Amino acid sequence: MIEVRNVFKQYGNVTALDDVSFTVNEGEIVGFLGPNGAGKSTMMNIVTGYLSSTSGEASVCGIDVLENPDEAKKKIGYLPEQPPLYREMKVSEYLNFVYDLKKCTLNRKAHLDEIMAVTKIANVKGRVIGNLSKGYRQRVGIAQALVGNPPVMIFDEPTVGLDPKQIIEIRNLIRNLGKNHTVILSTHILSEVRSVCDRILIINEGRLIADEKTENIARAAASDRKYTVKVAGPRRDVLRELRALNGVRLAEDTGDGDADGAVFAVEAERGIDIRKQMFNMLAAKGWPIMELTPRGMSLEEVFVMITDEDERRRTAPGTRGGREG
Amino acid sequence: MTAIFKRELRSYFSTPLGYVFSAVYLAVSGFLFALLTLRASSSDVSSYSSMMIFGFVALLPLLTMRSFSEEKRLKTDALLLTSPVSATGIVLGKYLASLTVFAGNLLLSCVYIISLGKYAAEHSPVSPARTFGCFFAMFLVGACFIAVGTFVSSLTENQVVAAVGTMAILSFFAAIALFNGMIDSYAIRTVLSWISLYSRFTNFTYGMFDFAALLYYLSFAAVFVFLTVRVTERRRWI
Ligand SMILES: Nc1ncnc2c1ncn2[C@@H]1O[C@H](COP(=O)(O)OP(=O)(O)OP(=O)(O)O)[C@@H](O)[C@H]1O
Ligand SMILES: [Mg+2]
């Protein structure tokens, strides 16, 4: 569906993309993940034909975006990082303009009404875009990408600026789109990729450093057994006893706590479930457990771990240039 | 292209720019018309049209300064450039919209002619061919100026820079017209008169149709439209 091969992008002497290759299959939802300045927006601009790459190829539905731009562009709906909104236009006027611009052939009124319904902007359709709040403008930006119902949708940070309820609704929308569209989205929010994407591509400093199914990354995250436990008891004694427990690799006082008790972070040895032992020991001492939360490794930590690992690998002497997908 | 043309035209009049331009245009043209024909008791509009063409140097950049620079600044060009429209379509849509607003004002200002017939009839009759020729010359030079302005606005994100840059280039053309006679070197004079937009419309103002001049003005506008298309295409290669 989307194929990117050996793409490089230079801005002057800044290398924004360094030999990026990946494919996205039909009906997949893929998340681009990476810190600021990683090259996510640059990558999306290249796939949509807004920018050209310094070298390398990108194709959509088998159509090369440079050789046959008009055909390729018909297949793509794009929400750029900054939604391309004409501030002086009314929402409905704007969507009608996009409809004409995309040379759309669907029933105009029914199609635009449906888009306004799913992005929940029907109530502002008579208002001037420049006067809308940021969240509404973002939604108009998303609506704009849906016009013409293109088979490929590319969203650059789609949920930025939305309120929590809208974030959930837009994620549901994207998930639904994924049933019969191919979707790429970029985000810094890891819970977003986890809840929406089938696959995660992690980009760091212009290089693709991970390309994994979401469930694999989630499993990797869950396999480390970490808990936070809140205990009503004297801090120092509880910590000492926790450390002495069999199978505990690490126990730390987080410094948090309230009238209910103190909060500790506990990490078990690999393959050992310490919860029973911990309960028995604390009960015997007369220090009740007020809360016990499995912490796993958060996706944030996995992300930091992967990017750090990548940095270490690259700065280590003798391994320069040798990298793996 | 039609979608862009229509949007562009509508945006002139859903922002103050279209109204400001029309107000200034009609005020300036009305003043000059009164001064150069009515007060001079003349039914000849050729001195009015040449003065207006000098006025265009300051007026028409207002019309084109926003064209591409605003799109670049607000990144709305991403929508146009990722839609199935060619760069030529984008540029022509915008160019023709600016040209239409200008032509509309030019047409409006034609009502002044009515007053000529009323007041100047006894002294000298109004020549329809010469009057039409003068307005046609204004249109052609305006079309060239708008092409230059559209081109300059495609080079910058800043409207003010676009406006001032365009005025500078147009002033250069005007300066050639005013001072070319003073240059001693025959070669330089010939070269400069080649790019002088001012030296070619005289036949029109005598009521004669000058096909070579028409072709000259159309090619001049086409060259700048073409350059704008190139810049728009190259935008992706930065
Ligand atoms: N027009 C430009 N000129 C020069 N450098 C640029 C330009 N656009 C982007 N860059 C550089 O390219 C790199 C990648 O930028 P890009 O916008 O793709 O990052 P990103 O992953 O989208 O970041 P963010 O999460 O902040 O949106 C950055 O180092 C940036 O400074
Ligand atoms: Mg970005």
Coordinates of C-alpha atoms and ligand atoms in Angstrom, one line a residue:
Chain A
M1 CA 0.0 0.0 0.0
I2 CA 2.7 2.5 1.1
E3 CA 6.2 1.7 0.3
V4 CA 9.2 3.8 1.3
R5 CA 12.7 2.8 0.1
N6 CA 16.0 4.2 1.2
V7 CA 14.8 7.7 1.7
F8 CA 17.3 10.4 2.6
K9 CA 16.4 14.0 3.3
Q10 CA 18.9 16.8 3.7
Y11 CA 18.0 20.4 4.7
G12 CA 21.2 22.2 3.9
N13 CA 23.6 20.2 6.0
V14 CA 21.0 18.9 8.5
T15 CA 20.2 15.3 7.8
A16 CA 16.5 15.0 8.6
L17 CA 16.1 11.4 7.3
D18 CA 18.8 8.9 7.0
D19 CA 18.1 5.8 4.9
V20 CA 14.5 5.1 6.0
S21 CA 12.7 2.2 4.5
F22 CA 9.4 0.6 5.5
T23 CA 6.2 -0.7 4.0
V24 CA 2.6 -0.3 5.3
N25 CA 0.1 -3.0 4.2
E26 CA -3.5 -2.4 3.3
G27 CA -5.8 -1.9 6.2
E28 CA -3.0 -1.4 8.7
I29 CA -2.8 1.4 11.2
V30 CA 0.9 2.4 11.8
G31 CA 2.1 4.8 14.4
F32 CA 5.2 7.0 13.9
L33 CA 6.8 7.6 17.2
G34 CA 9.8 9.7 18.0
P35 CA 11.1 12.6 20.0
N36 CA 10.9 16.2 18.7
G37 CA 12.9 16.8 15.6
A38 CA 13.1 13.0 14.8
G39 CA 11.9 13.5 11.3
K40 CA 8.3 12.3 11.6
S41 CA 6.7 15.3 9.8
T42 CA 9.4 15.2 7.2
M43 CA 8.7 11.6 6.4
M44 CA 5.0 12.3 6.1
N45 CA 5.6 15.3 3.9
I46 CA 7.6 13.1 1.6
V47 CA 5.0 10.3 1.4
T48 CA 2.3 12.9 0.6
G49 CA 4.4 14.6 -2.1
Y50 CA 4.5 17.9 -0.3
L51 CA 8.3 17.7 -0.1
S52 CA 10.6 15.6 -2.2
S53 CA 13.3 13.4 -0.8
T54 CA 17.0 14.0 -1.5
S55 CA 17.2 10.4 -2.6
G56 CA 15.1 7.3 -2.3
E57 CA 11.6 6.4 -3.4
A58 CA 8.1 6.5 -2.0
S59 CA 5.0 5.0 -3.5
V60 CA 1.4 4.8 -2.6
C61 CA -0.9 2.0 -3.9
G62 CA 2.0 1.2 -6.3
I63 CA 2.1 4.7 -7.7
D64 CA 5.4 6.6 -7.3
V65 CA 4.7 10.0 -5.7
L66 CA 7.3 11.8 -7.8
E67 CA 6.7 10.1 -11.1
N68 CA 2.9 10.3 -11.1
P69 CA 2.1 12.9 -8.4
D70 CA -1.5 13.7 -9.4
E71 CA -2.6 10.0 -9.3
A72 CA -0.8 9.4 -6.0
K73 CA -2.3 12.5 -4.4
K74 CA -5.8 11.3 -5.2
K75 CA -5.2 8.3 -3.0
I76 CA -4.1 10.3 0.1
G77 CA -5.9 12.3 2.7
Y78 CA -3.4 14.4 4.7
L79 CA -3.5 16.2 8.0
P80 CA -0.2 18.2 8.2
E81 CA 1.3 19.2 11.5
Q82 CA -0.2 22.6 11.1
P83 CA -3.8 22.1 9.7
P84 CA -4.0 24.0 6.4
L85 CA -7.0 26.1 7.2
Y86 CA -8.0 29.4 5.5
R87 CA -8.9 31.5 8.4
E88 CA -11.4 33.8 6.6
M89 CA -13.5 30.9 5.3
K90 CA -16.5 29.4 7.0
V91 CA -16.2 25.7 7.9
S92 CA -18.8 24.5 5.3
E93 CA -17.3 26.8 2.7
Y94 CA -13.9 25.4 3.4
L95 CA -15.0 21.8 3.1
N96 CA -16.8 22.5 -0.1
F97 CA -13.5 24.1 -1.4
V98 CA -11.6 20.9 -0.5
Y99 CA -14.2 18.8 -2.1
D100 CA -13.7 20.7 -5.4
L101 CA -10.0 20.7 -5.0
K102 CA -9.8 16.9 -4.6
K103 CA -12.0 16.5 -7.6
C104 CA -14.3 14.4 -5.5
T105 CA -17.2 12.5 -7.1
L106 CA -19.2 11.4 -4.1
N107 CA -22.6 13.0 -3.4
R108 CA -21.5 16.4 -2.2
K109 CA -24.0 17.1 0.5
A110 CA -24.3 13.6 1.9
H111 CA -20.5 13.1 2.0
L112 CA -19.7 16.4 3.7
D113 CA -22.6 16.0 6.2
E114 CA -21.2 12.6 7.1
I115 CA -17.7 13.9 7.6
M116 CA -19.0 16.8 9.7
A117 CA -21.0 14.3 11.8
V118 CA -18.1 11.9 12.5
T119 CA -15.7 14.8 13.4
K120 CA -18.4 16.5 15.3
I121 CA -18.2 19.9 13.6
A122 CA -21.7 20.1 12.2
N123 CA -22.6 22.6 15.0
V124 CA -19.9 25.1 13.8
K125 CA -20.3 24.7 10.1
G126 CA -21.5 28.3 9.7
R127 CA -18.7 29.8 11.6
V128 CA -15.5 31.4 10.4
I129 CA -12.5 29.1 10.9
G130 CA -10.3 31.9 12.4
N131 CA -12.7 32.3 15.3
L132 CA -12.8 28.6 16.2
S133 CA -11.0 27.3 19.2
K134 CA -7.8 25.3 18.6
G135 CA -9.5 21.9 19.2
Y136 CA -12.3 22.7 16.7
R137 CA -9.7 23.8 14.2
Q138 CA -7.9 20.6 14.6
R139 CA -11.1 18.7 14.0
V140 CA -11.8 20.7 10.8
G141 CA -8.2 19.7 9.8
I142 CA -9.1 16.1 10.3
A143 CA -12.4 16.5 8.4
Q144 CA -10.5 18.0 5.5
A145 CA -8.3 14.9 5.3
L146 CA -11.4 12.7 5.1
V147 CA -12.9 14.5 2.1
G148 CA -13.1 12.2 -0.9
N149 CA -12.7 9.1 1.3
P150 CA -9.2 8.3 0.0
P151 CA -7.8 4.8 0.7
V152 CA -4.7 6.1 2.5
M153 CA -4.9 8.6 5.4
I154 CA -1.9 10.3 7.0
F155 CA -2.3 12.2 10.2
D156 CA 0.5 14.2 11.8
E157 CA -0.3 14.4 15.5
P158 CA -4.0 14.2 15.1
T159 CA -5.1 14.6 18.7
V160 CA -3.0 17.6 19.6
G161 CA -5.1 20.3 21.3
L162 CA -8.2 18.2 21.7
D163 CA -10.0 17.7 25.0
P164 CA -9.9 14.2 26.6
K165 CA -13.3 13.2 25.4
Q166 CA -12.5 14.3 21.9
I167 CA -9.2 12.4 22.0
I168 CA -11.1 9.2 22.7
E169 CA -13.6 10.0 20.0
I170 CA -10.9 10.7 17.4
R171 CA -9.0 7.6 18.4
N172 CA -12.2 5.6 17.8
L173 CA -12.6 7.4 14.5
I174 CA -9.1 6.4 13.4
R175 CA -9.6 2.9 14.6
N176 CA -12.8 2.7 12.5
L177 CA -11.1 4.2 9.5
G178 CA -8.4 1.5 9.9
K179 CA -11.0 -1.2 9.1
N180 CA -11.1 -0.2 5.4
H181 CA -8.3 2.4 5.1
T182 CA -4.6 2.4 5.5
V183 CA -3.6 4.9 8.2
I184 CA -0.3 6.4 9.3
L185 CA -0.3 8.7 12.3
S186 CA 2.5 10.3 14.3
T187 CA 2.4 11.1 17.9
H188 CA 4.5 11.5 21.1
I189 CA 1.8 9.9 23.2
L190 CA 2.6 6.2 23.7
S191 CA -0.8 5.2 25.0
E192 CA -2.2 6.5 21.8
V193 CA -0.2 4.2 19.6
R194 CA -0.9 1.4 21.9
S195 CA -4.6 1.9 21.8
V196 CA -4.9 2.6 18.1
C197 CA -2.0 1.2 16.1
D198 CA -1.3 -2.3 14.8
R199 CA 2.4 -1.5 14.3
I200 CA 4.8 1.0 15.7
L201 CA 7.7 2.6 13.8
I202 CA 10.2 4.4 16.1
I203 CA 12.3 7.1 14.5
N204 CA 15.2 8.8 16.2
E205 CA 17.4 11.4 14.7
G206 CA 16.2 10.6 11.2
R207 CA 16.7 6.8 11.5
L208 CA 14.2 4.1 11.8
I209 CA 15.3 2.2 15.0
A210 CA 12.3 -0.1 15.6
D211 CA 9.6 -1.6 13.5
E212 CA 7.4 -3.8 15.7
K213 CA 3.9 -5.1 16.1
T214 CA 2.3 -3.1 19.0
E215 CA 1.5 -6.3 20.9
N216 CA 5.2 -7.3 20.9
I217 CA 6.3 -4.0 22.4
A218 CA 3.5 -4.1 24.9
R219 CA 4.6 -7.6 25.9
A220 CA 8.2 -6.6 26.2
A221 CA 6.9 -3.8 28.5
A222 CA 4.9 -6.1 30.7
S223 CA 7.5 -8.8 31.2
D224 CA 9.5 -6.9 33.8
R225 CA 7.6 -7.4 37.1
K226 CA 7.4 -4.1 38.9
Y227 CA 4.9 -3.0 41.5
T228 CA 4.2 0.1 43.6
V229 CA 2.9 -0.8 47.0
K230 CA 1.5 1.5 49.6
V231 CA 2.0 0.2 53.2
A232 CA 0.7 1.6 56.5
G233 CA 3.9 1.1 58.6
P234 CA 7.1 2.8 59.6
R235 CA 9.0 3.7 56.4
R236 CA 12.5 2.5 57.3
D237 CA 11.4 -0.8 58.7
V238 CA 9.1 -1.6 55.9
L239 CA 11.8 -0.9 53.4
R240 CA 14.3 -3.1 55.2
E241 CA 11.9 -6.0 55.4
L242 CA 10.9 -5.6 51.7
R243 CA 14.6 -5.7 50.7
A244 CA 15.1 -8.8 52.8
L245 CA 12.3 -10.7 51.1
N246 CA 13.2 -13.6 48.9
G247 CA 12.9 -12.9 45.1
V248 CA 13.0 -9.1 45.5
R249 CA 15.6 -7.7 43.2
L250 CA 15.1 -4.1 44.2
A251 CA 13.0 -2.2 46.7
E252 CA 13.0 1.6 47.0
D253 CA 11.2 4.2 49.0
T254 CA 9.6 6.6 46.5
G255 CA 9.3 9.3 49.1
D256 CA 5.6 9.5 48.2
G257 CA 2.8 8.7 50.7
D258 CA 0.0 10.2 52.8
A259 CA -1.9 9.5 56.0
D260 CA -2.7 6.1 54.6
G261 CA 0.9 5.0 54.3
A262 CA 4.2 5.2 52.5
V263 CA 4.7 4.2 48.8
F264 CA 7.5 1.8 47.8
A265 CA 8.7 0.6 44.4
V266 CA 9.4 -3.1 44.3
E267 CA 10.9 -5.1 41.5
A268 CA 11.0 -8.9 41.4
E269 CA 13.6 -11.3 40.1
R270 CA 12.7 -12.5 36.7
G271 CA 10.2 -15.3 36.8
I272 CA 9.2 -15.0 40.4
D273 CA 5.8 -13.8 41.6
I274 CA 6.5 -12.0 44.9
R275 CA 3.0 -10.8 45.7
K276 CA 2.0 -13.7 48.0
Q277 CA 5.2 -13.5 50.0
M278 CA 5.0 -9.8 50.3
F279 CA 1.4 -10.0 51.5
N280 CA 2.2 -12.7 54.1
M281 CA 5.3 -10.9 55.4
L282 CA 3.5 -7.5 55.7
A283 CA 0.4 -9.1 57.3
A284 CA 2.6 -10.9 59.8
K285 CA 4.3 -7.6 60.8
G286 CA 0.9 -5.9 61.2
W287 CA 1.6 -3.4 58.4
P288 CA -1.5 -3.6 56.1
I289 CA -1.2 -3.1 52.3
M290 CA -3.3 -0.2 51.3
E291 CA -2.6 -0.4 47.6
L292 CA -0.8 -2.7 45.2
T293 CA -0.3 -1.7 41.6
P294 CA 1.5 -3.7 39.0
R295 CA 3.7 -1.2 37.2
G296 CA 5.2 -3.2 34.5
M297 CA 7.5 -1.1 32.3
S298 CA 5.5 1.8 30.9
L299 CA 5.6 2.3 27.2
E300 CA 7.4 5.6 27.9
E301 CA 10.2 3.6 29.6
V302 CA 10.3 1.2 26.7
F303 CA 10.6 4.1 24.3
V304 CA 13.3 5.8 26.3
M305 CA 15.1 2.4 26.5
I306 CA 15.0 1.8 22.8
T307 CA 16.1 5.4 21.9
D308 CA 18.9 5.3 24.5
E309 CA 20.1 1.9 23.3
D310 CA 20.2 3.3 19.8
E311 CA 22.3 6.2 20.9
R312 CA 24.7 4.0 22.8
R313 CA 25.0 1.7 19.9
R314 CA 25.9 4.5 17.6
T315 CA 28.3 6.3 19.8
A316 CA 30.1 3.1 20.8
P317 CA 33.5 3.0 19.0
G318 CA 33.9 0.6 16.1
T319 CA 30.1 0.1 15.5
R320 CA 29.5 3.3 13.6
G321 CA 27.5 2.7 10.5
G322 CA 26.5 -0.8 11.5
R323 CA 22.9 -0.7 12.4
E324 CA 20.0 -3.0 12.2
G325 CA 16.3 -2.3 11.4
Chain B
M1 CA -7.9 25.5 -11.1
T2 CA -11.5 26.8 -11.0
A3 CA -11.8 25.8 -7.3
I4 CA -8.7 27.9 -6.5
F5 CA -9.8 30.8 -8.7
K6 CA -13.2 30.9 -7.0
R7 CA -11.8 30.6 -3.5
E8 CA -9.2 33.3 -4.2
L9 CA -11.8 35.7 -5.6
R10 CA -14.1 35.1 -2.6
S11 CA -11.2 35.6 -0.1
Y12 CA -10.5 39.1 -1.6
F13 CA -14.0 40.1 -0.5
S14 CA -14.2 38.2 2.8
T15 CA -11.1 40.0 4.0
P16 CA -10.6 43.7 4.0
L17 CA -8.0 43.5 1.2
G18 CA -10.5 43.5 -1.7
Y19 CA -12.4 46.5 -0.3
V20 CA -9.3 48.4 0.6
F21 CA -7.9 47.9 -2.9
S22 CA -11.1 48.9 -4.6
A23 CA -11.5 52.0 -2.4
V24 CA -8.0 53.1 -3.1
Y25 CA -8.2 52.3 -6.8
L26 CA -11.4 54.2 -7.3
A27 CA -10.3 57.1 -5.2
V28 CA -7.0 57.5 -7.0
S29 CA -8.5 56.9 -10.5
G30 CA -11.4 59.3 -9.8
F31 CA -9.0 62.0 -8.6
L32 CA -6.7 61.7 -11.6
F33 CA -9.6 61.5 -14.0
A34 CA -11.1 64.7 -12.6
L35 CA -7.7 66.4 -12.7
L36 CA -6.5 65.4 -16.1
T37 CA -9.7 65.4 -18.1
L38 CA -12.5 67.3 -16.5
R39 CA -10.4 70.1 -15.1
A40 CA -8.3 70.3 -18.2
S41 CA -11.6 70.4 -20.2
S42 CA -10.2 67.6 -22.4
S43 CA -12.0 64.5 -23.7
D44 CA -8.7 62.8 -24.3
V45 CA -8.1 60.1 -21.6
S46 CA -4.5 59.3 -22.7
S47 CA -2.8 61.5 -20.1
Y48 CA -5.1 60.0 -17.5
S49 CA -4.2 56.4 -18.6
S50 CA -0.5 57.1 -18.5
M51 CA -0.7 58.6 -15.1
M52 CA -2.7 55.6 -13.9
I53 CA -0.1 53.3 -15.2
F54 CA 2.4 55.1 -13.0
G55 CA -0.1 54.8 -10.2
F56 CA -0.2 51.0 -10.7
V57 CA 3.3 50.8 -9.4
A58 CA 2.0 51.5 -6.0
L59 CA -1.5 50.1 -6.3
L60 CA -1.2 46.7 -7.9
P61 CA 1.4 45.2 -5.4
L62 CA -1.4 45.5 -2.8
L63 CA -3.4 43.1 -4.8
T64 CA -0.8 40.5 -5.2
M65 CA 1.3 40.7 -2.0
R66 CA -0.8 38.1 -0.2
S67 CA -1.2 35.7 -3.1
F68 CA 1.5 33.1 -2.3
S69 CA 3.2 34.6 0.8
E70 CA 0.2 34.2 3.0
E71 CA -0.2 30.5 1.9
K72 CA 3.4 29.9 2.8
R73 CA 3.3 31.6 6.1
L74 CA 0.1 29.8 7.3
K75 CA 1.2 26.5 5.6
T76 CA -2.0 26.3 3.7
D77 CA 0.0 25.5 0.6
A78 CA 0.3 22.0 2.0
L79 CA -3.4 21.5 1.1
L80 CA -2.9 22.8 -2.5
L81 CA 0.3 20.9 -3.1
T82 CA -1.0 17.6 -1.8
S83 CA -4.2 17.8 -3.9
P84 CA -4.4 16.5 -7.4
V85 CA -3.9 20.0 -8.9
S86 CA -0.9 20.9 -11.0
A87 CA 1.4 23.8 -10.1
T88 CA 0.2 25.5 -13.3
G89 CA -3.4 25.2 -12.1
I90 CA -2.6 26.7 -8.7
V91 CA -0.7 29.7 -10.2
L92 CA -3.2 30.4 -12.9
G93 CA -6.1 30.2 -10.5
K94 CA -4.4 32.8 -8.3
Y95 CA -3.2 35.0 -11.1
L96 CA -6.6 35.1 -12.8
A97 CA -8.3 35.9 -9.5
S98 CA -6.1 38.9 -9.0
L99 CA -6.5 39.9 -12.6
T100 CA -10.3 39.7 -12.3
V101 CA -10.4 42.0 -9.2
F102 CA -8.2 44.5 -11.1
A103 CA -10.3 44.2 -14.3
G104 CA -13.5 44.7 -12.2
N105 CA -12.2 47.9 -10.9
L106 CA -11.0 49.0 -14.3
L107 CA -14.5 48.4 -15.7
L108 CA -16.1 50.3 -12.8
S109 CA -13.9 53.2 -13.5
C110 CA -15.2 53.2 -17.1
V111 CA -18.3 55.0 -15.8
Y112 CA -16.1 58.1 -15.7
I113 CA -16.3 58.2 -19.5
I114 CA -20.0 59.0 -19.3
S115 CA -19.1 62.3 -17.7
L116 CA -16.7 63.0 -20.6
G117 CA -19.5 62.9 -23.1
K118 CA -21.6 65.3 -21.0
Y119 CA -19.0 68.0 -20.4
A120 CA -16.5 67.8 -23.1
A121 CA -18.7 67.3 -26.1
E122 CA -18.7 70.9 -27.2
H123 CA -15.0 71.3 -27.2
S124 CA -14.0 68.1 -28.8
P125 CA -15.9 64.9 -29.4
V126 CA -15.0 61.8 -27.5
S127 CA -13.2 59.2 -29.7
P128 CA -14.5 55.8 -28.8
A129 CA -11.5 54.0 -30.3
R130 CA -9.0 56.1 -28.5
T131 CA -10.8 55.9 -25.2
F132 CA -11.1 52.1 -25.5
G133 CA -7.5 51.9 -26.5
C134 CA -6.4 53.7 -23.4
F135 CA -8.3 51.4 -21.1
F136 CA -7.1 48.4 -23.0
A137 CA -3.5 49.6 -22.6
M138 CA -4.1 50.0 -18.8
F139 CA -5.5 46.5 -18.7
L140 CA -2.4 45.0 -20.5
V141 CA 0.1 46.8 -18.4
G142 CA -1.9 45.9 -15.2
A143 CA -1.9 42.2 -16.3
C144 CA 1.9 42.3 -16.6
F145 CA 2.3 44.1 -13.2
I146 CA 0.1 41.5 -11.5
A147 CA 2.2 38.7 -13.0
V148 CA 5.3 40.3 -11.6
G149 CA 3.6 40.8 -8.2
T150 CA 2.4 37.2 -8.1
F151 CA 5.9 36.0 -8.9
V152 CA 7.5 38.1 -6.1
S153 CA 4.9 36.9 -3.6
S154 CA 5.9 33.3 -4.4
L155 CA 9.4 34.1 -3.3
T156 CA 8.7 35.1 0.3
E157 CA 6.6 34.3 3.3
N158 CA 6.3 38.0 4.2
Q159 CA 3.5 40.1 2.6
V160 CA 5.3 43.4 3.3
V161 CA 8.5 42.1 1.7
A162 CA 6.4 40.9 -1.3
A163 CA 4.7 44.3 -1.6
V164 CA 7.9 46.4 -1.3
G165 CA 9.8 44.0 -3.6
T166 CA 7.1 44.3 -6.3
M167 CA 7.0 48.1 -6.0
A168 CA 10.8 48.2 -6.4
I169 CA 10.7 46.1 -9.6
L170 CA 7.8 48.1 -11.0
S171 CA 9.5 51.4 -10.1
F172 CA 12.5 50.2 -12.1
F173 CA 10.2 49.8 -15.1
A174 CA 8.7 53.2 -14.5
A175 CA 12.2 54.7 -14.1
I176 CA 13.2 53.3 -17.5
A177 CA 10.2 55.0 -19.1
L178 CA 11.0 58.3 -17.5
F179 CA 14.8 58.5 -17.9
N180 CA 15.6 56.2 -20.8
G181 CA 15.8 59.2 -23.1
M182 CA 18.7 60.6 -21.1
I183 CA 21.0 57.6 -21.5
D184 CA 23.7 58.3 -24.1
S185 CA 24.5 54.8 -25.1
Y186 CA 22.3 53.7 -27.9
A187 CA 22.8 50.0 -27.0
I188 CA 21.7 50.4 -23.4
R189 CA 18.8 52.5 -24.5
T190 CA 17.6 49.8 -26.9
V191 CA 18.0 47.0 -24.4
L192 CA 16.1 48.9 -21.7
S193 CA 13.3 49.9 -24.1
W194 CA 12.9 46.2 -24.8
I195 CA 11.9 45.5 -21.3
S196 CA 10.1 48.8 -20.8
L197 CA 6.4 48.2 -20.4
Y198 CA 5.7 51.8 -21.0
S199 CA 7.1 52.3 -24.5
R200 CA 4.7 50.0 -26.3
F201 CA 1.1 51.0 -25.6
T202 CA 1.2 54.4 -27.4
N203 CA -0.5 53.0 -30.5
F204 CA -3.4 51.9 -28.4
T205 CA -3.8 55.4 -27.1
Y206 CA -4.1 56.7 -30.6
G207 CA -6.9 54.2 -31.2
M208 CA -4.9 51.8 -33.3
F209 CA -4.7 48.1 -32.7
D210 CA -1.1 47.0 -32.3
F211 CA -0.9 43.3 -32.5
A212 CA 2.9 43.2 -31.8
A213 CA 2.3 45.2 -28.6
L214 CA -0.5 42.9 -27.5
L215 CA 1.8 39.9 -28.1
Y216 CA 4.6 41.6 -26.2
Y217 CA 2.4 42.2 -23.1
L218 CA 0.9 38.7 -23.2
S219 CA 4.4 37.1 -23.4
F220 CA 5.7 39.3 -20.6
A221 CA 2.8 38.2 -18.3
A222 CA 3.3 34.6 -19.4
V223 CA 7.0 34.6 -18.6
F224 CA 6.3 35.7 -15.0
V225 CA 3.4 33.2 -14.6
F226 CA 5.8 30.5 -15.9
L227 CA 8.5 31.6 -13.4
T228 CA 5.9 31.4 -10.6
V229 CA 5.0 27.9 -11.6
R230 CA 8.7 26.9 -11.5
V231 CA 9.0 28.4 -8.0
T232 CA 5.9 26.6 -6.8
E233 CA 7.2 23.3 -8.2
R234 CA 10.6 23.8 -6.7
R235 CA 9.0 24.5 -3.3
R236 CA 9.2 20.8 -2.7
W237 CA 12.9 20.6 -3.4
I238 CA 14.1 22.9 -0.7
Ligands
LIG1 N1 12.4 23.6 6.4 C1 13.4 23.1 7.2 N2 14.6 23.7 7.1 C2 15.6 23.2 7.8 N3 15.5 22.2 8.7 C3 14.3 21.6 8.8 C4 13.2 22.1 8.1 N4 12.1 21.3 8.5 C5 12.6 20.4 9.4 N5 13.9 20.6 9.6 C6 14.7 19.8 10.5 O1 14.5 18.4 10.2 C7 14.5 17.6 11.4 C8 13.2 16.8 11.5 O2 12.1 17.7 11.6 P1 10.6 17.2 11.7 O3 9.7 18.4 11.7 O4 10.4 16.2 10.6 O5 10.6 16.5 13.1 P2 9.3 15.8 13.9 O6 9.7 14.4 14.1 O7 8.1 16.0 13.1 O8 9.3 16.6 15.2 P3 8.1 17.1 16.2 O9 7.8 16.0 17.1 O10 8.7 18.3 16.9 O11 7.0 17.5 15.3 C9 14.7 18.6 12.5 O12 16.0 18.6 12.9 C10 14.3 19.9 11.9 O13 15.1 21.0 12.6
MG2 MG 6.4 16.9 13.5

